[in-house]
C-alpha positions as a Python dict, from the first residue, in 0.01 Angstrom:
ca = {
    (1, 'T'): (0, 0, 0),
    (2, 'V'): (60, 136, -349),
    (3, 'A'): (-3, -74, -662),
    (4, 'R'): (-59, -3, -1030),
    (5, 'S'): (-419, 42, -1136),
    (6, 'R'): (-549, -141, -1441),
    (7, 'L'): (-794, 144, -1506),
    (8, 'G'): (-522, 393, -1590),
    (9, 'G'): (-580, 636, -1298),
    (10, 'D'): (-544, 677, -924),
    (11, 'E'): (-770, 468, -704),
    (12, 'T'): (-815, 521, -333),
    (13, 'F'): (-983, 279, -92),
    (14, 'V'): (-1053, 418, 255),
    (15, 'V'): (-1141, 153, 514),
    (16, 'H'): (-1309, 295, 827),
    (17, 'V'): (-1270, 67, 1128),
    (18, 'G'): (-1418, 79, 1477),
    (19, 'D'): (-1517, -245, 1648),
    (20, 'G'): (-1484, -399, 1303),
    (21, 'V'): (-1503, -265, 951),
    (22, 'V'): (-1760, 15, 960),
    (23, 'R'): (-1753, 117, 594),
    (24, 'V'): (-1534, 127, 284),
    (25, 'D'): (-1510, 435, 60),
    (26, 'Y'): (-1380, 426, -297),
    (27, 'G'): (-1252, 713, -503),
    (28, 'A'): (-1100, 724, -852),
    (29, 'D'): (-914, 989, -1047),
    (30, 'K'): (-862, 909, -1416),
    (31, 'H'): (-593, 1175, -1456),
    (32, 'G'): (-355, 1028, -1199),
    (33, 'A'): (-39, 821, -1232),
    (34, 'G'): (-220, 488, -1212),
    (35, 'A'): (-155, 406, -846),
    (36, 'S'): (-393, 244, -598),
    (37, 'R'): (-390, 337, -231),
    (38, 'V'): (-554, 177, 70),
    (39, 'V'): (-602, 403, 373),
    (40, 'V'): (-717, 263, 706),
    (41, 'R'): (-886, 513, 939),
    (42, 'R'): (-978, 435, 1295),
    (43, 'R'): (-1296, 582, 1434),
    (44, 'A'): (-1207, 862, 1672),
    (45, 'A'): (-1394, 886, 1999),
    (46, 'G'): (-1595, 1205, 2012),
    (47, 'P'): (-1657, 1413, 2321),
    (48, 'E'): (-1871, 1240, 2579),
    (49, 'P'): (-2158, 1426, 2742),
    (50, 'R'): (-2151, 1504, 3110),
    (51, 'L'): (-2465, 1340, 3238),
    (52, 'G'): (-2633, 1460, 3551),
    (53, 'R'): (-2990, 1517, 3645),
    (54, 'A'): (-3230, 1651, 3387),
    (55, 'A'): (-3280, 2023, 3420),
    (56, 'A'): (-3641, 2136, 3444),
    (57, 'V'): (-3693, 2458, 3251),
    (58, 'D'): (-3996, 2680, 3202),
    (59, 'A'): (-4124, 2825, 2874),
    (60, 'A'): (-3874, 3113, 2888),
    (61, 'G'): (-3579, 2873, 2924),
    (62, 'R'): (-3502, 2953, 3287),
    (63, 'E'): (-3437, 2666, 3525),
    (64, 'R'): (-3724, 2602, 3765),
    (65, 'Q'): (-3666, 2566, 4135),
    (66, 'A'): (-3735, 2225, 4288),
    (67, 'E'): (-4068, 2199, 4466),
    (68, 'A'): (-4078, 2122, 4837),
    (69, 'P'): (-4196, 1769, 4918),
    (70, 'K'): (-4566, 1743, 5002),
    (71, 'S'): (-4701, 1602, 5327),
    (72, 'F'): (-4880, 1268, 5346),
    (73, 'L'): (-5224, 1433, 5371),
    (74, 'A'): (-5151, 1664, 5077),
    (75, 'K'): (-5056, 1367, 4861),
    (76, 'Y'): (-5335, 1123, 4952),
    (77, 'W'): (-5633, 1336, 5064),
    (78, 'Y'): (-5853, 1204, 4781),
    (79, 'Y'): (-5816, 850, 4919),
    (80, 'I'): (-5861, 947, 5283),
    (81, 'V'): (-6177, 1163, 5251),
    (82, 'P'): (-6397, 897, 5082),
    (83, 'L'): (-6275, 632, 5326),
    (84, 'V'): (-6368, 850, 5625),
    (85, 'L'): (-6709, 930, 5473),
    (86, 'I'): (-6783, 561, 5412),
    (87, 'L'): (-6685, 473, 5769),
    (88, 'L'): (-6894, 756, 5921),
    (89, 'L'): (-7204, 728, 5703),
    (90, 'G'): (-7204, 360, 5625),
    (91, 'G'): (-7311, 91, 5863),
    (92, 'E'): (-7641, -49, 5964),
    (93, 'E'): (-7848, 61, 6258),
    (94, 'P'): (-7894, -211, 6519),
    (95, 'K'): (-8223, -398, 6508),
    (96, 'E'): (-8460, -379, 6798),
    (97, 'G'): (-8508, -694, 6991),
    (98, 'G'): (-8139, -738, 7061),
    (99, 'G'): (-7958, -1068, 7090),
    (100, 'A'): (-7836, -1300, 6825),
    (101, 'Q'): (-8077, -1501, 6618),
    (102, 'R'): (-8036, -1865, 6532),
}
């Protein structure tokens, strides 16, 4: 749309739209012919990233190889060892005299 400016120069309104009005820019040139312009710009979709798994890299920037899965004992040995020790060493010796008391 072109209209005459009351300021005596060119005016330009740029309306950036996406899912609504994103922003409005204004520019003026006092040496122009006195016209006003409104420019509507749609937001362009940029390149989308290709998402995959995250790459594990070492300090030199080389990709690390995936580690082999650990066995059950390798994962949980610190739970198993104390439990076995408690079961073997804990417990009360039987009292002499046998039988149940009432």
